[in-house]
Coordinates of C-alpha atoms in Angstrom, one line a residue:
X9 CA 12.5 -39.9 -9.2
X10 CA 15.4 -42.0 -10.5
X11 CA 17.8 -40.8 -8.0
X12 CA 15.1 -40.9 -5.1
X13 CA 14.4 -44.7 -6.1
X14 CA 18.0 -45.5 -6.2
X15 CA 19.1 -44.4 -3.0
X16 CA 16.0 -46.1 -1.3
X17 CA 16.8 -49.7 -3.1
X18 CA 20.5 -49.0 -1.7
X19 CA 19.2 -48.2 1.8
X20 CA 17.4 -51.1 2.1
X21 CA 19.6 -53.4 0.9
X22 CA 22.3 -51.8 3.4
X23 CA 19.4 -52.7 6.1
X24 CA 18.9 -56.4 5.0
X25 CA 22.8 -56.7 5.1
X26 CA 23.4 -55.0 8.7
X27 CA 20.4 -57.3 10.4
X28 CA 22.6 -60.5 8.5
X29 CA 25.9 -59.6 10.0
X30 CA 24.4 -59.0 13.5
X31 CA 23.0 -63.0 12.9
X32 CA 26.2 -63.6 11.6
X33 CA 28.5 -61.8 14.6
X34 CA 26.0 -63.9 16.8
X35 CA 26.5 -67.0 15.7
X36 CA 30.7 -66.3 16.0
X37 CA 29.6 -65.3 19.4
X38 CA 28.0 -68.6 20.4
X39 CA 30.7 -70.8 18.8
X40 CA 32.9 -70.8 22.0
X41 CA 36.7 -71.4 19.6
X42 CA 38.3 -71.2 16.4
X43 CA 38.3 -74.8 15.8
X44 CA 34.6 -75.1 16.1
X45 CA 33.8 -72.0 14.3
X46 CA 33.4 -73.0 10.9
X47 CA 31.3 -75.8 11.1
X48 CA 29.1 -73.4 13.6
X49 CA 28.6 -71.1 10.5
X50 CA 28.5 -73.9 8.1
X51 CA 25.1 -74.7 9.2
X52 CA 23.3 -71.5 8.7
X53 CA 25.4 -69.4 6.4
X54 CA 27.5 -72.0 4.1
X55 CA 24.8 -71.2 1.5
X56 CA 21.9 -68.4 1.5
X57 CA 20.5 -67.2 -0.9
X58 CA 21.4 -64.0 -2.5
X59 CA 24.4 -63.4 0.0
X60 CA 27.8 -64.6 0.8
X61 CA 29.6 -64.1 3.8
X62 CA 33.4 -64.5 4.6
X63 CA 35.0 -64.5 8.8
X64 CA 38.6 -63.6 8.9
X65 CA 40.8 -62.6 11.1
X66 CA 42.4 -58.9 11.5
X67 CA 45.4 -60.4 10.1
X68 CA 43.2 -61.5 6.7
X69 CA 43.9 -65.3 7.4
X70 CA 39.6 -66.7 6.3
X71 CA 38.2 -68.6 8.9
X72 CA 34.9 -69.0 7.0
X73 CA 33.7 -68.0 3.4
X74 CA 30.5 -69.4 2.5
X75 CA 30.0 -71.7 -0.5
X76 CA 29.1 -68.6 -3.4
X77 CA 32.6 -67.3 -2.9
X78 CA 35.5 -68.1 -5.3
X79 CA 39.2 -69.0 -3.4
X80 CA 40.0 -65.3 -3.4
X81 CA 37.3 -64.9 -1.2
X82 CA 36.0 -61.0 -0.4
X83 CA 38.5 -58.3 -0.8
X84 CA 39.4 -56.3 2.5
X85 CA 37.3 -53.3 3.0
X86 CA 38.6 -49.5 1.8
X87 CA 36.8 -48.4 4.7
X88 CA 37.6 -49.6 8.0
X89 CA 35.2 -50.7 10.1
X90 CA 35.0 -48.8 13.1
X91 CA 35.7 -50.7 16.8
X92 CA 32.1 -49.3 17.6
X93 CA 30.9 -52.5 15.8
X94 CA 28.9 -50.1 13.4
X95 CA 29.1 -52.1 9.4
X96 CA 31.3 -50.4 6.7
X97 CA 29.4 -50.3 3.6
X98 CA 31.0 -50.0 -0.4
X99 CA 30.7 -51.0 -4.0
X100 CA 32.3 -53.5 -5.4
X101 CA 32.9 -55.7 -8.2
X102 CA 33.2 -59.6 -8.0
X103 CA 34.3 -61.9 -10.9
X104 CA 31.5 -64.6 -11.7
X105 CA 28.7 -62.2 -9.5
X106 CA 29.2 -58.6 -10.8
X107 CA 28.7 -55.5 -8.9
X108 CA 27.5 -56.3 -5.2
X109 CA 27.3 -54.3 -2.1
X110 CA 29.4 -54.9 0.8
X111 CA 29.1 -54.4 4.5
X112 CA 32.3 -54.9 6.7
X113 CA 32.1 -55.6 10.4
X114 CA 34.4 -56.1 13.6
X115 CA 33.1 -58.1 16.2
X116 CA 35.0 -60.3 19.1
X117 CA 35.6 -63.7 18.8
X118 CA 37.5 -66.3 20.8
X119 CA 40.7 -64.9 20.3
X120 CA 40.4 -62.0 19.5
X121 CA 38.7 -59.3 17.3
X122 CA 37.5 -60.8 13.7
X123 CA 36.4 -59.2 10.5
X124 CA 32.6 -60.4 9.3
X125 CA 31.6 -59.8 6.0
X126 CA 28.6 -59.9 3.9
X127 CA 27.8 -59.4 0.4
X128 CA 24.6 -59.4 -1.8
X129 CA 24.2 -58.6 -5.6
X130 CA 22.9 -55.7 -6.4
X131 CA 21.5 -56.8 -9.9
X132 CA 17.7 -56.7 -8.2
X133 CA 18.2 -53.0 -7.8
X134 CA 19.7 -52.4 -11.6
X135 CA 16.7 -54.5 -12.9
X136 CA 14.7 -52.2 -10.8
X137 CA 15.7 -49.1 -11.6
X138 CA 15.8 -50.7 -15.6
X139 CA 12.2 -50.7 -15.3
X140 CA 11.5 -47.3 -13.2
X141 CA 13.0 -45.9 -16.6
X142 CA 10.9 -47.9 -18.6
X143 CA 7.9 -47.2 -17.0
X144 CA 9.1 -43.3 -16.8
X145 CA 9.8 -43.3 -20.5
X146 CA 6.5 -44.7 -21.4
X147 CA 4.0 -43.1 -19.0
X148 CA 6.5 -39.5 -18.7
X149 CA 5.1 -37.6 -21.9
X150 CA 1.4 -38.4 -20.2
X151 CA 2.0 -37.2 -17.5
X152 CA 3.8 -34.1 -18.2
X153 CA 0.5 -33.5 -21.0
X154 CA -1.5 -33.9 -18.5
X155 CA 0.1 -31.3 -15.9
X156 CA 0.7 -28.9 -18.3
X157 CA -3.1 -29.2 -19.4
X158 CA -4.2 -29.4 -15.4
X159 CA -1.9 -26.3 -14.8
X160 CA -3.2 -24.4 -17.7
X161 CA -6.5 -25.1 -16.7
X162 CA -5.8 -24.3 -12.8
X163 CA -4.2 -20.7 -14.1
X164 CA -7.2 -20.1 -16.2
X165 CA -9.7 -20.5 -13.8
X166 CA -7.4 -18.3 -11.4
X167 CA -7.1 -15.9 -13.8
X168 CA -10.6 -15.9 -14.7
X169 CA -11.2 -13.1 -12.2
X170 CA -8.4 -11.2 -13.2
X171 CA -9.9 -10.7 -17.1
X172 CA -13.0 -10.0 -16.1
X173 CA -11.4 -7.0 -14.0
X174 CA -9.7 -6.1 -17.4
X175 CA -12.7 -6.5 -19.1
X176 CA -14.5 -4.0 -16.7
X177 CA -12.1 -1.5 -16.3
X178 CA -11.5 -1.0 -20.2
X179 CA -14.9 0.1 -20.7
X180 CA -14.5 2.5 -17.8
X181 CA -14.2 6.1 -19.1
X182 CA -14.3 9.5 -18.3
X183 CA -18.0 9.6 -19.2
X184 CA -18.6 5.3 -17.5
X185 CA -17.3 6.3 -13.9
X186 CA -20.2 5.2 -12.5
X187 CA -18.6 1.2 -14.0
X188 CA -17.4 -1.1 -10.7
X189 CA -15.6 -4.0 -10.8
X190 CA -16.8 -7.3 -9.6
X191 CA -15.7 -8.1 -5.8
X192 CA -15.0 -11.5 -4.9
X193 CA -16.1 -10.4 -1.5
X194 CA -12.8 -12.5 -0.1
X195 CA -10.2 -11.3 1.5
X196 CA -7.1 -12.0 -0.9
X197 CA -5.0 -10.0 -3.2
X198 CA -8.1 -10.1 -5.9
X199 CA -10.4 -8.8 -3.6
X200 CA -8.1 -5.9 -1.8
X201 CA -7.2 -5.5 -5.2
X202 CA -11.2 -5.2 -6.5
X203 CA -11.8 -2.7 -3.6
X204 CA -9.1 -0.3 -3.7
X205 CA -9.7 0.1 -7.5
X206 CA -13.6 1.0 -7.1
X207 CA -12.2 3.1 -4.3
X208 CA -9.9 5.1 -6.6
X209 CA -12.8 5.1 -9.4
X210 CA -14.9 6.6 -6.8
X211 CA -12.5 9.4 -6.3
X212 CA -12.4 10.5 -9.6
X213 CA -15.9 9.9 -9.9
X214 CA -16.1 12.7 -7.5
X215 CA -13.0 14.5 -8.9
X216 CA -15.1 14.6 -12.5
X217 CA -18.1 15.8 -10.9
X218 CA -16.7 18.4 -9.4
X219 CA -14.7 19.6 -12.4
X220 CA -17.8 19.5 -14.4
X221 CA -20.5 21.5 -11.9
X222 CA -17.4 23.8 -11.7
X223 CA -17.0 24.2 -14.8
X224 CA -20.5 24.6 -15.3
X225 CA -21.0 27.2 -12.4
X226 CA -18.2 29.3 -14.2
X227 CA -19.9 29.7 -17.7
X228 CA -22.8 30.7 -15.9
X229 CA -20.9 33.1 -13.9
X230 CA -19.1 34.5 -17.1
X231 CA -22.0 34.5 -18.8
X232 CA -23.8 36.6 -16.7
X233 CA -22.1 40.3 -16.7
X234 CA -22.1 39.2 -20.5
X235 CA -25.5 38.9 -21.3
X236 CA -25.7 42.5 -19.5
X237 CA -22.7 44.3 -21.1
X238 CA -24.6 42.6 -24.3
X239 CA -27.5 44.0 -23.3
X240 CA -26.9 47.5 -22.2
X241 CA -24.8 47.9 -25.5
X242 CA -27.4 46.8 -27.8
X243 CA -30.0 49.6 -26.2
X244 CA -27.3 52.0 -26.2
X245 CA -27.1 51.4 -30.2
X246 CA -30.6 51.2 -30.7
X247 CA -31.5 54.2 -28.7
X248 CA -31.1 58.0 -29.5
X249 CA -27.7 59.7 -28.6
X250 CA -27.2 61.5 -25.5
X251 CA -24.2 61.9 -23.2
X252 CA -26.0 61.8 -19.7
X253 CA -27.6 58.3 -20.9
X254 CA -24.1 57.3 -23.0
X255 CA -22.5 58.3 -18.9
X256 CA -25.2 55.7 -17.6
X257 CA -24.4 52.9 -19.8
X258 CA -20.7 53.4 -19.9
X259 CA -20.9 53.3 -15.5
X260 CA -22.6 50.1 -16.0
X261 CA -20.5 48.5 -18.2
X262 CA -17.4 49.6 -16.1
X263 CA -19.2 48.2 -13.0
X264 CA -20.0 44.9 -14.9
X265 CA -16.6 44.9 -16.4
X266 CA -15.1 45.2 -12.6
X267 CA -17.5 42.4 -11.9
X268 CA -16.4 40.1 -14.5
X269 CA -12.5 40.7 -14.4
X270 CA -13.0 40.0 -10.4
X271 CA -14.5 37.1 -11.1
X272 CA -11.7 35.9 -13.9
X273 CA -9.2 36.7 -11.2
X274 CA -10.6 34.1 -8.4
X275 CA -10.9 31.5 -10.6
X276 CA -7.2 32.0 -11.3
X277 CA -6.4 32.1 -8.2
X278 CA -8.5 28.8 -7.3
X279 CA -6.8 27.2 -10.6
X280 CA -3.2 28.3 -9.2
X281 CA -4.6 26.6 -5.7
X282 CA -5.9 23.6 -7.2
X283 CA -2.4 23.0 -9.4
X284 CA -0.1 24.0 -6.3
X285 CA 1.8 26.7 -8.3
X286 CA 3.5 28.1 -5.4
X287 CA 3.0 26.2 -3.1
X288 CA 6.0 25.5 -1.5
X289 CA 6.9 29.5 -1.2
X290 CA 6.9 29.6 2.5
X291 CA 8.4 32.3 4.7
X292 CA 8.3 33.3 8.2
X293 CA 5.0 35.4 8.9
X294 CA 4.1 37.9 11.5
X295 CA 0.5 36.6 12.0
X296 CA -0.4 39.6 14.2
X297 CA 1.5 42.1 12.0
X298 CA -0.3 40.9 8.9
X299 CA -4.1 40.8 10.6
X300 CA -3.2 44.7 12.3
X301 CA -2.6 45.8 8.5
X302 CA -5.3 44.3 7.0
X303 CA -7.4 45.3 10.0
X304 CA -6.2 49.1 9.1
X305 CA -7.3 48.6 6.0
X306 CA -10.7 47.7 6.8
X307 CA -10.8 50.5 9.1
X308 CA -12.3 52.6 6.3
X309 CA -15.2 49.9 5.2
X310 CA -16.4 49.3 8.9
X311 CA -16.7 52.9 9.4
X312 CA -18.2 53.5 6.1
X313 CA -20.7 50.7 7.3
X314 CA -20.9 52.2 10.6
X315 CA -19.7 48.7 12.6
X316 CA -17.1 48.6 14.9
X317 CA -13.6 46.7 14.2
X318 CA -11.6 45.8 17.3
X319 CA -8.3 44.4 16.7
X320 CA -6.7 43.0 19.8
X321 CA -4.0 40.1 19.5
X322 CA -0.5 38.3 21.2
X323 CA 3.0 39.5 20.3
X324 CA 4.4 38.3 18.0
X325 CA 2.6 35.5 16.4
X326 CA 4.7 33.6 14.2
X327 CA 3.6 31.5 11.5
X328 CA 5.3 29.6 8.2
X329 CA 3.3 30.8 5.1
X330 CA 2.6 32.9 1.6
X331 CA 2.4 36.4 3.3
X332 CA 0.0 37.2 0.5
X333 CA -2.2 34.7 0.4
X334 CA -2.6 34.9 3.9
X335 CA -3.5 38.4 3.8
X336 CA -6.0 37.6 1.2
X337 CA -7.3 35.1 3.2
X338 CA -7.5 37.3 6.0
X339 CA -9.0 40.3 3.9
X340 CA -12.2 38.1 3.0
X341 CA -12.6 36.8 6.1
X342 CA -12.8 40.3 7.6
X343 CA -14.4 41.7 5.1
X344 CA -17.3 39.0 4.9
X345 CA -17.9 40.2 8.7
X346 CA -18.0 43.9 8.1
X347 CA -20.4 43.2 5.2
X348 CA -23.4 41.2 7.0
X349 CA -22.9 43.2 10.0
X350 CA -25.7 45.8 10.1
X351 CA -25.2 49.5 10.9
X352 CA -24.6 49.6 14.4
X353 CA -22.9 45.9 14.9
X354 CA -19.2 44.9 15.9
X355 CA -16.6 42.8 14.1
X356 CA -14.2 42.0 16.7
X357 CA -10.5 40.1 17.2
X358 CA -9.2 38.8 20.0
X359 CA -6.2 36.6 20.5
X360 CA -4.2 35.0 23.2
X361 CA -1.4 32.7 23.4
X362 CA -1.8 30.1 26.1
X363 CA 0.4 26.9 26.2
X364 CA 2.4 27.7 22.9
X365 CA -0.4 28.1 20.8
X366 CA -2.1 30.8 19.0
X367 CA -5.6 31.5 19.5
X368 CA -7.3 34.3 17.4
X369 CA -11.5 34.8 17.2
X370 CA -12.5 37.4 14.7
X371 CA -16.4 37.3 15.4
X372 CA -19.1 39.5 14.1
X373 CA -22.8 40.4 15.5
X374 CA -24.5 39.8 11.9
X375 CA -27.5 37.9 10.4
X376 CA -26.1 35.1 11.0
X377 CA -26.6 31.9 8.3
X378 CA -29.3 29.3 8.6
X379 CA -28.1 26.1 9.8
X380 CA -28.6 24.0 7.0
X381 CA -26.3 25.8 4.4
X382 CA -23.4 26.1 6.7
X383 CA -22.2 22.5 5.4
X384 CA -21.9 24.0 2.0
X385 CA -20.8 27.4 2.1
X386 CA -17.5 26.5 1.6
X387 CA -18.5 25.3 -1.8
X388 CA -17.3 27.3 -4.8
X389 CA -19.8 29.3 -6.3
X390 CA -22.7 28.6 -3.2
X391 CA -24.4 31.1 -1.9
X392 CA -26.6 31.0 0.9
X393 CA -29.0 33.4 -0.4
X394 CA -27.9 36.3 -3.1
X395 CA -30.7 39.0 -1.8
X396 CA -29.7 38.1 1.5
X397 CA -28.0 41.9 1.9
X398 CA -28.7 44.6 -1.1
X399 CA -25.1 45.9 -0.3
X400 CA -23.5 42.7 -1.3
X401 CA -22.8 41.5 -4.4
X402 CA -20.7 38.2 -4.4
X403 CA -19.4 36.0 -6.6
X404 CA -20.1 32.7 -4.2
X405 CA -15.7 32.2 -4.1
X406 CA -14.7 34.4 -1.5
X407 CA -15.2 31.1 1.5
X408 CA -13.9 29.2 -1.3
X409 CA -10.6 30.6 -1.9
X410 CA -10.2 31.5 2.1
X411 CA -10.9 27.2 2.1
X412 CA -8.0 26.5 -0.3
X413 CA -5.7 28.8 0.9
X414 CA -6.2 27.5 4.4
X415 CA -5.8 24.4 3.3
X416 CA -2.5 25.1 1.3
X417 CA -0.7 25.7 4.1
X418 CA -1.9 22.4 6.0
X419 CA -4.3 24.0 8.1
X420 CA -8.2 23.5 9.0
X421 CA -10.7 25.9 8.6
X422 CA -14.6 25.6 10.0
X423 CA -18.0 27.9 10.4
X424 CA -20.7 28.0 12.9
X425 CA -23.5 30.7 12.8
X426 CA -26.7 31.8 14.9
X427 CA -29.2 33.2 12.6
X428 CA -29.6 37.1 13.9
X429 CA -26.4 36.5 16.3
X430 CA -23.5 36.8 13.8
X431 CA -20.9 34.0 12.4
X432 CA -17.9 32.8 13.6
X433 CA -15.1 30.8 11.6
X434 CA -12.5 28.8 13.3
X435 CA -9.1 28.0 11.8
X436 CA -6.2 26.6 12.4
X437 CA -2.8 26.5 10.8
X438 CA 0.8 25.4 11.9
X439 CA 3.0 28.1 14.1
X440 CA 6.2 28.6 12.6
X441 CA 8.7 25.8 12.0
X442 CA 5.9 23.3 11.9
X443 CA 4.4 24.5 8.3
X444 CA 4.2 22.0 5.7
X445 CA 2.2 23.0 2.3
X446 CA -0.3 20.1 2.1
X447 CA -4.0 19.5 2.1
X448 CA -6.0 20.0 5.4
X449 CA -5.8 17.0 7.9
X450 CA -8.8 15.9 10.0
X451 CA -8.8 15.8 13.7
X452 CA -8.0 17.8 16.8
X453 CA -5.6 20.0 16.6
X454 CA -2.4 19.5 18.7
X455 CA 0.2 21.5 20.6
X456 CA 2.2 23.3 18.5
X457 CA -0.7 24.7 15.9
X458 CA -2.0 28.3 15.8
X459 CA -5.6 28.2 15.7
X460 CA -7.2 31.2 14.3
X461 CA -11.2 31.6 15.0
X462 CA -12.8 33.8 13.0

């Protein structure tokens, strides 16, 4: 502020002096010789008040000084004044007046070019910037209280909406997802903030709620072929001894033994899924070598089942992937067809390779699934209906881990059924050199993608 003030005190004096030696180079002007020039400027600038002025010639012989000035008269400007007629301004120090401010000038005259000068005191700008400091000095610790206390105040009530965010999301726990924060409902860093933290509360809302009802789907599974091993062991104890019934119970417990350590070994493999262990283990895969050998394979089911398996596909088909994964995936795909097919149906699987891509269809001539569950078979541990076939007896994973296995290799996988037509899943996964482990992403598939329908 001091600074500021002084340099606007010395820009107008420097204004007041300029517009007094235009008057002054004027009045030289008008005074038409040297002999007549100092009782021109006797009349209007011999004495005024708060200035002196002083004509001279380029030589430094005075032709004028106004009545203020001592016999040494003004000292010749440092700076030169410029031809241009523009003033030379400085600082200087005058015995009897103190420090004054000076503006030199070169103007024509009668015979020739002549130096103008004019001085005033500066002591009106030191008695003004005396008091600035004065008034700074007094009023200064005031005002600074009162900006820190505005400022404090201003921050609080910024910040207000910020602690109640920390307020709300330290009683958030695993058991309070359902806790939002506050949103402003504006469109500034608090609100985007607000939002994407509800969003990413939401998500583990979901993320907990799916842990738990898996969690909870598992005990019950496990606890299942329990409760019967339990069972059929506490009748064997209870009952008489004999080897054809001891055989009996012994067969079920082996069945419900193969039961239970098939189930333990999906849910492993879903946890391995879930963690990505593995995941990046990708190796050039002969697609259509892979599905012929798991189709060979399920030779002997279909014509146990008396359905018809018909392999045909494109060679080669060349895909980046776990070769054993995807033959697992492959081998419950198939094997889901051949088991809701009745006696006398057809699971067959076609492929062709038009404009790069891969196109497989493995469909199947079963029951069929009802419309409404086909958004959820893909669920772990859903089942559309467990009496639907006598025959099977699954465990509700088998879409599940074909789902996360799809999906581990960046690929799509989706159902549509007719009840009493059969089922058809469509899927899609990156050819080779296009593979990248990752979840599924949404949207139509582009060239350059092997899309699998089964």
């Amino acid at each position: 502020v001091y600074l500021l003030m002084s340099h606007h005190l010395l820009a107008l004096t420097d204004a007041a002096l300029r517009e007094e030696l235009v008057e002054l180079g004027d009045e030289v002007g008008r005074a038409g010789g040297l002999a007549r020039l100092p009782a021109v400027l006797a009349l209007r600038f011999a004495s005024h008040e708060g200035y002196e002025f002083q004509v001279s010639t380029m030589a430094g012989a005075p032709l004028f000084r106004s009545a203020g000035l001592g016999p040494g008269g003004l000292p010749r400007p440092d700076a030169r004044p410029t031809s241009s007629g523009e003033p030379a301004y400085e600082r200087i120090t005058l015995d009897g007046i103190g420090p004054v401010r000076m503006a030199s000038r070169v103007v024509p005259g009668p015979s020739g070019p002549l130096l103008i000068q004019a001085i005033v005191t500066l002591a009106p700008n030191a008695r003004a910037l005396r008091e600035l400091v004065i008034v700074l000095l007094s009023t200064g610790p005031l005002a600074l209280a009162c900006a820190l206390g505005g400022g404090y105040w201003l921050a609080r009530r910024a910040l207000a909406p910020v602690d109640r965010m920390t307020a709300t999301a330290a009683e958030i726990t695993a058991t309070r997802l359902d806790q939002r924060l506050d949103e402003p409902g504006t469109e500034d860093e608090l609100g985007r903030l607000a939002r994407t933290f509800n969003a990413m509360i939401a998500r583990l809302q979901r993320s907990f709620e799916e842990v738990r009802r898996f969690t909870a789907d598992a005990a019950h599974e496990l606890r299942t072929p329990l409760a019967a091993m339990r069972t059929e062991a506490e009748v064997a104890l209870r009952s008489p001894r004999s080897p054809e019934r001891d055989g009996r119970v012994l067969e079920d417990l082996l069945e419900e033994i193969e039961r239970l350590t098939r189930l333990v070994s999906q849910l492993l493999f879903l946890c391995r899924e879930d963690t990505g262990i593995g995941a990046g283990d990708f190796r050039p895969v002969r697609l259509d070598e892979l599905v012929r050998e798991v189709g060979e394979h399920m030779q002997v089911a279909a014509r146990e089942k008396g359905v018809e398996l018909d392999i045909e596909l494109p060679t080669p088909c060349p895909v980046q992937g776990d070769a054993d994964r995807l033959r697992r995936l492959f081998f419950n795909l198939i094997d889901n067809a051949i088991k809701y097919t009745p006696t006398g149906g057809r699971v067959m699987v076609r492929g062709e390779s038009p404009n790069g891509q891969i196109h497989m269809t493995i469909a199947d001539t079963g029951i069929g699934i009802p419309a409404e569950h086909l958004p959820y078979v893909f669920d772990r541990f859903y089942r559309v209906n467990p009496s639907r076939s006598p025959e099977t007896d699954g465990t509700g994973l088998g879409l599940a881990i074909c789902r996360s296995i799809v999906e581990a290799h960046g690929g799509r996988i989706e159902i549509d059924s007719v009840v009493g037509s059969g089922t058809r899943i469509r899927l899609a996964l990156p050819m080779q050199g296009e593979a990248r482990p990752g979840r599924a992403r949404h949207g139509t598939l582009q060239r350059g993608s092997a899309e699998i329908t089964v």
